[in-house]
Amino acid sequence: GLGGTSWNLAEMGTTADFARIVPTIEFGADGSVSGFAACNTFSASFTTDGQTIALGPLATTKMGCERPASAVEAEYLQALSGGTTWSIEPDGRLLLGGAVPLRYTPR
């Protein structure tokens, strides 16, 4: 399962350039999820059932940021909220599938 794993964002959709910003995600063994969204941190709960994933509402800190961090963060949080599936790819990366796929490398 995902509990107890930590990941760095490598690709968001077809984009792999986040202006040297590295959003993260960490799945707790207790069903919590948290991470760095490019400017603010976020937290939520998560559940999995087979290859499906459901994230609870994302709570974020409210620090103001300038571009490009604010743009990366907005896109990342929207994509993360739309995630519906998960899998570990043959190369060891985590794929969260949804309207905008997110690919992560282990931290």
CSV table of N, CA and C in Angstrom, one decimal:
chain,number,residue,atom,x,y,z
A,1,GLY,N,0.8,-1.2,0.0
A,1,GLY,CA,0.0,0.0,0.0
A,1,GLY,C,0.8,1.2,0.0
A,2,LEU,N,0.2,2.4,0.1
A,2,LEU,CA,0.9,3.7,0.0
A,2,LEU,C,1.3,4.2,1.4
A,3,GLY,N,0.7,3.6,2.5
A,3,GLY,CA,1.0,4.1,3.8
A,3,GLY,C,2.5,4.0,4.1
A,4,GLY,N,3.1,5.1,4.6
A,4,GLY,CA,4.5,5.1,5.0
A,4,GLY,C,5.4,5.4,3.8
A,5,THR,N,4.9,6.0,2.7
A,5,THR,CA,5.8,6.3,1.6
A,5,THR,C,5.8,7.8,1.4
A,6,SER,N,6.9,8.3,0.8
A,6,SER,CA,7.1,9.7,0.5
A,6,SER,C,7.6,9.8,-0.9
A,7,TRP,N,7.1,10.9,-1.6
A,7,TRP,CA,7.4,11.0,-3.1
A,7,TRP,C,7.6,12.5,-3.4
A,8,ASN,N,8.5,12.7,-4.5
A,8,ASN,CA,8.7,14.0,-5.1
A,8,ASN,C,8.0,14.0,-6.4
A,9,LEU,N,7.3,15.1,-6.8
A,9,LEU,CA,6.6,15.2,-8.0
A,9,LEU,C,7.6,15.3,-9.2
A,10,ALA,N,7.5,14.4,-10.2
A,10,ALA,CA,8.4,14.4,-11.3
A,10,ALA,C,7.7,14.9,-12.6
A,11,GLU,N,6.4,14.6,-12.7
A,11,GLU,CA,5.6,15.0,-13.9
A,11,GLU,C,4.2,15.4,-13.5
A,12,MET,N,3.7,16.4,-14.1
A,12,MET,CA,2.3,16.8,-13.9
A,12,MET,C,1.7,16.9,-15.3
A,13,GLY,N,0.9,15.9,-15.7
A,13,GLY,CA,0.4,15.9,-17.1
A,13,GLY,C,1.6,15.6,-18.0
A,14,THR,N,1.8,16.5,-18.9
A,14,THR,CA,3.0,16.4,-19.8
A,14,THR,C,4.1,17.3,-19.4
A,15,THR,N,4.0,18.0,-18.2
A,15,THR,CA,5.0,18.9,-17.8
A,15,THR,C,5.9,18.3,-16.7
A,16,ALA,N,7.2,18.5,-16.9
A,16,ALA,CA,8.2,18.1,-15.9
A,16,ALA,C,9.0,19.3,-15.4
A,17,ASP,N,8.7,20.5,-15.8
A,17,ASP,CA,9.4,21.7,-15.5
A,17,ASP,C,8.6,22.5,-14.5
A,18,PHE,N,9.0,22.6,-13.2
A,18,PHE,CA,8.2,23.3,-12.2
A,18,PHE,C,9.0,24.5,-11.7
A,19,ALA,N,9.9,25.1,-12.5
A,19,ALA,CA,10.7,26.2,-12.1
A,19,ALA,C,11.6,25.9,-10.9
A,20,ARG,N,12.2,24.7,-10.9
A,20,ARG,CA,13.0,24.3,-9.8
A,20,ARG,C,12.3,24.1,-8.5
A,21,ILE,N,11.0,24.0,-8.5
A,21,ILE,CA,10.2,23.8,-7.3
A,21,ILE,C,9.8,22.3,-7.3
A,22,VAL,N,9.9,21.7,-6.2
A,22,VAL,CA,9.6,20.2,-6.1
A,22,VAL,C,8.5,20.0,-5.1
A,23,PRO,N,7.2,19.9,-5.6
A,23,PRO,CA,6.1,19.5,-4.8
A,23,PRO,C,6.3,18.1,-4.3
A,24,THR,N,5.8,17.8,-3.1
A,24,THR,CA,5.9,16.5,-2.5
A,24,THR,C,4.6,15.9,-2.1
A,25,ILE,N,4.6,14.6,-1.7
A,25,ILE,CA,3.4,14.0,-1.1
A,25,ILE,C,3.9,12.9,-0.2
A,26,GLU,N,3.3,12.8,1.0
A,26,GLU,CA,3.7,11.7,1.9
A,26,GLU,C,2.4,11.1,2.4
A,27,PHE,N,2.4,9.7,2.3
A,27,PHE,CA,1.2,9.0,2.8
A,27,PHE,C,1.5,8.3,4.1
A,28,GLY,N,0.8,8.7,5.1
A,28,GLY,CA,1.0,8.1,6.5
A,28,GLY,C,0.4,6.8,6.6
A,29,ALA,N,0.9,5.9,7.5
A,29,ALA,CA,0.3,4.6,7.7
A,29,ALA,C,-1.0,4.7,8.4
A,30,ASP,N,-1.3,5.9,9.0
A,30,ASP,CA,-2.6,6.1,9.7
A,30,ASP,C,-3.7,6.7,8.7
A,31,GLY,N,-3.5,6.7,7.4
A,31,GLY,CA,-4.5,7.2,6.5
A,31,GLY,C,-4.5,8.7,6.2
A,32,SER,N,-3.4,9.3,6.7
A,32,SER,CA,-3.2,10.8,6.5
A,32,SER,C,-2.3,11.0,5.2
A,33,VAL,N,-2.5,12.1,4.6
A,33,VAL,CA,-1.6,12.5,3.5
A,33,VAL,C,-1.2,13.9,3.7
A,34,SER,N,0.0,14.3,3.4
A,34,SER,CA,0.5,15.6,3.5
A,34,SER,C,1.6,15.9,2.5
A,35,GLY,N,1.9,17.1,2.4
A,35,GLY,CA,3.0,17.5,1.5
A,35,GLY,C,3.2,18.9,1.3
A,36,PHE,N,4.1,19.3,0.4
A,36,PHE,CA,4.5,20.6,0.0
A,36,PHE,C,3.9,20.8,-1.4
A,37,ALA,N,3.1,21.9,-1.6
A,37,ALA,CA,2.4,22.1,-2.9
A,37,ALA,C,3.1,23.2,-3.8
A,38,ALA,N,4.2,23.7,-3.4
A,38,ALA,CA,5.1,24.7,-4.2
A,38,ALA,C,5.2,25.9,-3.4
A,39,CYS,N,4.3,26.2,-2.4
A,39,CYS,CA,4.4,27.4,-1.6
A,39,CYS,C,3.9,27.0,-0.2
A,40,ASN,N,2.7,26.5,-0.2
A,40,ASN,CA,2.1,26.1,1.1
A,40,ASN,C,2.2,24.6,1.3
A,41,THR,N,1.9,24.1,2.5
A,41,THR,CA,1.8,22.7,2.8
A,41,THR,C,0.3,22.3,2.8
A,42,PHE,N,0.0,21.1,2.6
A,42,PHE,CA,-1.4,20.6,2.6
A,42,PHE,C,-1.4,19.3,3.4
A,43,SER,N,-2.7,19.0,3.8
A,43,SER,CA,-2.9,17.7,4.5
A,43,SER,C,-4.4,17.3,4.2
A,44,ALA,N,-4.6,16.0,4.3
A,44,ALA,CA,-5.9,15.4,4.1
A,44,ALA,C,-5.9,14.0,4.6
A,45,SER,N,-7.0,13.3,4.4
A,45,SER,CA,-7.0,11.9,4.6
A,45,SER,C,-7.0,11.2,3.3
A,46,PHE,N,-6.7,9.9,3.3
A,46,PHE,CA,-6.8,9.1,2.0
A,46,PHE,C,-7.2,7.7,2.3
A,47,THR,N,-7.9,7.1,1.4
A,47,THR,CA,-8.2,5.7,1.4
A,47,THR,C,-8.0,5.1,0.1
A,48,THR,N,-7.6,3.8,0.1
A,48,THR,CA,-7.4,3.1,-1.2
A,48,THR,C,-8.3,1.8,-1.1
A,49,ASP,N,-8.7,1.4,-2.3
A,49,ASP,CA,-9.5,0.2,-2.5
A,49,ASP,C,-9.0,-0.4,-3.8
A,50,GLY,N,-8.1,-1.4,-3.7
A,50,GLY,CA,-7.4,-1.9,-4.9
A,50,GLY,C,-6.6,-0.8,-5.5
A,51,GLN,N,-6.9,-0.4,-6.8
A,51,GLN,CA,-6.1,0.6,-7.5
A,51,GLN,C,-6.8,1.9,-7.4
A,52,THR,N,-7.9,2.1,-6.7
A,52,THR,CA,-8.6,3.4,-6.6
A,52,THR,C,-8.1,4.1,-5.3
A,53,ILE,N,-8.1,5.4,-5.4
A,53,ILE,CA,-7.7,6.2,-4.3
A,53,ILE,C,-8.7,7.4,-4.1
A,54,ALA,N,-9.0,7.7,-2.9
A,54,ALA,CA,-9.9,8.9,-2.6
A,54,ALA,C,-9.1,9.7,-1.6
A,55,LEU,N,-9.0,11.0,-1.9
A,55,LEU,CA,-8.4,11.9,-1.0
A,55,LEU,C,-9.5,12.8,-0.4
A,56,GLY,N,-9.4,13.0,1.0
A,56,GLY,CA,-10.4,13.8,1.6
A,56,GLY,C,-10.1,15.3,1.2
A,57,PRO,N,-11.0,16.2,1.6
A,57,PRO,CA,-10.7,17.6,1.3
A,57,PRO,C,-9.3,18.0,1.7
A,58,LEU,N,-8.6,18.7,0.8
A,58,LEU,CA,-7.3,19.2,1.1
A,58,LEU,C,-7.3,20.5,1.9
A,59,ALA,N,-6.7,20.5,3.0
A,59,ALA,CA,-6.5,21.7,3.9
A,59,ALA,C,-5.1,22.2,3.6
A,60,THR,N,-5.0,23.5,3.3
A,60,THR,CA,-3.7,24.1,3.0
A,60,THR,C,-3.4,25.3,3.9
A,61,THR,N,-2.1,25.5,4.1
A,61,THR,CA,-1.7,26.8,4.8
A,61,THR,C,-2.0,27.9,3.8
A,62,LYS,N,-2.0,29.1,4.2
A,62,LYS,CA,-2.5,30.2,3.4
A,62,LYS,C,-1.5,31.3,3.1
A,63,MET,N,-0.2,30.9,3.0
A,63,MET,CA,0.9,31.9,2.7
A,63,MET,C,0.7,32.4,1.3
A,64,GLY,N,0.9,33.7,1.1
A,64,GLY,CA,0.8,34.2,-0.3
A,64,GLY,C,2.1,34.0,-1.0
A,65,CYS,N,2.1,33.7,-2.3
A,65,CYS,CA,3.3,33.4,-3.0
A,65,CYS,C,3.2,34.1,-4.4
A,66,GLU,N,4.4,34.4,-4.9
A,66,GLU,CA,4.4,35.0,-6.3
A,66,GLU,C,4.6,33.8,-7.3
A,67,ARG,N,4.4,34.2,-8.5
A,67,ARG,CA,4.6,33.2,-9.6
A,67,ARG,C,6.1,33.0,-9.7
A,68,PRO,N,6.6,31.8,-10.0
A,68,PRO,CA,5.8,30.7,-10.6
A,68,PRO,C,5.3,29.8,-9.5
A,69,ALA,N,5.6,30.0,-8.2
A,69,ALA,CA,5.2,29.1,-7.2
A,69,ALA,C,3.7,29.0,-7.1
A,70,SER,N,3.0,30.2,-7.2
A,70,SER,CA,1.6,30.2,-7.0
A,70,SER,C,0.9,29.5,-8.2
A,71,ALA,N,1.4,29.5,-9.4
A,71,ALA,CA,0.9,28.8,-10.5
A,71,ALA,C,1.1,27.3,-10.4
A,72,VAL,N,2.3,26.9,-10.0
A,72,VAL,CA,2.6,25.5,-9.9
A,72,VAL,C,1.6,24.9,-8.8
A,73,GLU,N,1.5,25.7,-7.7
A,73,GLU,CA,0.7,25.2,-6.6
A,73,GLU,C,-0.8,25.0,-7.0
A,74,ALA,N,-1.3,26.0,-7.7
A,74,ALA,CA,-2.7,25.9,-8.1
A,74,ALA,C,-3.0,24.7,-9.0
A,75,GLU,N,-2.1,24.5,-9.9
A,75,GLU,CA,-2.2,23.4,-10.8
A,75,GLU,C,-2.1,22.0,-10.1
A,76,TYR,N,-1.1,22.0,-9.2
A,76,TYR,CA,-0.8,20.8,-8.5
A,76,TYR,C,-2.0,20.4,-7.6
A,77,LEU,N,-2.5,21.3,-6.8
A,77,LEU,CA,-3.6,21.0,-5.9
A,77,LEU,C,-4.9,20.6,-6.7
A,78,GLN,N,-5.1,21.3,-7.8
A,78,GLN,CA,-6.3,20.9,-8.6
A,78,GLN,C,-6.1,19.5,-9.2
A,79,ALA,N,-4.9,19.1,-9.7
A,79,ALA,CA,-4.7,17.8,-10.2
A,79,ALA,C,-4.8,16.8,-9.1
A,80,LEU,N,-4.2,17.1,-7.9
A,80,LEU,CA,-4.3,16.1,-6.8
A,80,LEU,C,-5.7,15.9,-6.3
A,81,SER,N,-6.5,16.9,-6.3
A,81,SER,CA,-7.9,16.7,-5.9
A,81,SER,C,-8.7,15.8,-6.9
A,82,GLY,N,-8.2,15.8,-8.1
A,82,GLY,CA,-8.9,15.0,-9.2
A,82,GLY,C,-8.4,13.6,-9.3
A,83,GLY,N,-7.4,13.2,-8.5
A,83,GLY,CA,-6.9,11.8,-8.6
A,83,GLY,C,-7.9,10.8,-8.2
A,84,THR,N,-7.9,9.7,-9.0
A,84,THR,CA,-8.9,8.6,-8.7
A,84,THR,C,-8.3,7.2,-8.7
A,85,THR,N,-7.1,7.1,-9.2
A,85,THR,CA,-6.4,5.8,-9.3
A,85,THR,C,-4.9,6.0,-8.9
A,86,TRP,N,-4.3,4.9,-8.4
A,86,TRP,CA,-2.9,4.9,-8.1
A,86,TRP,C,-2.3,3.6,-8.6
A,87,SER,N,-1.0,3.6,-8.9
A,87,SER,CA,-0.2,2.4,-9.2
A,87,SER,C,1.2,2.8,-9.1
A,88,ILE,N,2.0,1.7,-8.9
A,88,ILE,CA,3.5,1.8,-8.9
A,88,ILE,C,3.9,1.3,-10.3
A,89,GLU,N,4.6,2.2,-11.1
A,89,GLU,CA,5.0,1.8,-12.4
A,89,GLU,C,6.2,0.9,-12.4
A,90,PRO,N,6.5,0.2,-13.5
A,90,PRO,CA,7.6,-0.7,-13.5
A,90,PRO,C,9.0,-0.1,-13.1
A,91,ASP,N,9.1,1.3,-13.4
A,91,ASP,CA,10.3,2.0,-13.0
A,91,ASP,C,10.3,2.4,-11.6
A,92,GLY,N,9.3,2.1,-10.8
A,92,GLY,CA,9.3,2.4,-9.4
A,92,GLY,C,8.6,3.7,-9.1
A,93,ARG,N,8.1,4.4,-10.1
A,93,ARG,CA,7.4,5.7,-9.9
A,93,ARG,C,6.0,5.5,-9.5
A,94,LEU,N,5.4,6.4,-8.7
A,94,LEU,CA,4.0,6.4,-8.3
A,94,LEU,C,3.3,7.2,-9.4
A,95,LEU,N,2.2,6.6,-9.9
A,95,LEU,CA,1.3,7.3,-10.8
A,95,LEU,C,-0.1,7.5,-10.1
A,96,LEU,N,-0.5,8.7,-9.9
A,96,LEU,CA,-1.8,9.1,-9.5
A,96,LEU,C,-2.6,9.5,-10.7
A,97,GLY,N,-3.5,8.7,-11.1
A,97,GLY,CA,-4.3,8.9,-12.3
A,97,GLY,C,-5.5,9.8,-12.1
A,98,GLY,N,-5.8,10.6,-13.0
A,98,GLY,CA,-7.0,11.5,-13.0
A,98,GLY,C,-7.0,12.3,-14.3
A,99,ALA,N,-7.7,13.4,-14.3
A,99,ALA,CA,-7.8,14.2,-15.5
A,99,ALA,C,-6.4,14.7,-15.9
A,100,VAL,N,-5.6,15.0,-14.8
A,100,VAL,CA,-4.1,15.4,-15.0
A,100,VAL,C,-3.3,14.4,-14.2
A,101,PRO,N,-2.7,13.4,-14.9
A,101,PRO,CA,-1.9,12.4,-14.2
A,101,PRO,C,-0.7,13.0,-13.5
A,102,LEU,N,-0.4,12.5,-12.3
A,102,LEU,CA,0.8,13.0,-11.5
A,102,LEU,C,1.7,11.8,-11.4
A,103,ARG,N,3.0,12.0,-11.7
A,103,ARG,CA,4.0,10.9,-11.6
A,103,ARG,C,5.0,11.4,-10.5
A,104,TYR,N,5.4,10.5,-9.6
A,104,TYR,CA,6.3,10.8,-8.5
A,104,TYR,C,7.5,9.9,-8.5
A,105,THR,N,8.6,10.3,-8.0
A,105,THR,CA,9.8,9.5,-7.7
A,105,THR,C,9.9,9.3,-6.2
A,106,PRO,N,10.4,8.2,-5.7
A,106,PRO,CA,10.5,8.0,-4.3
A,106,PRO,C,11.5,9.0,-3.7
A,107,ARG,N,11.2,9.5,-2.4
A,107,ARG,CA,12.1,10.4,-1.8
A,107,ARG,C,13.0,9.6,-0.8
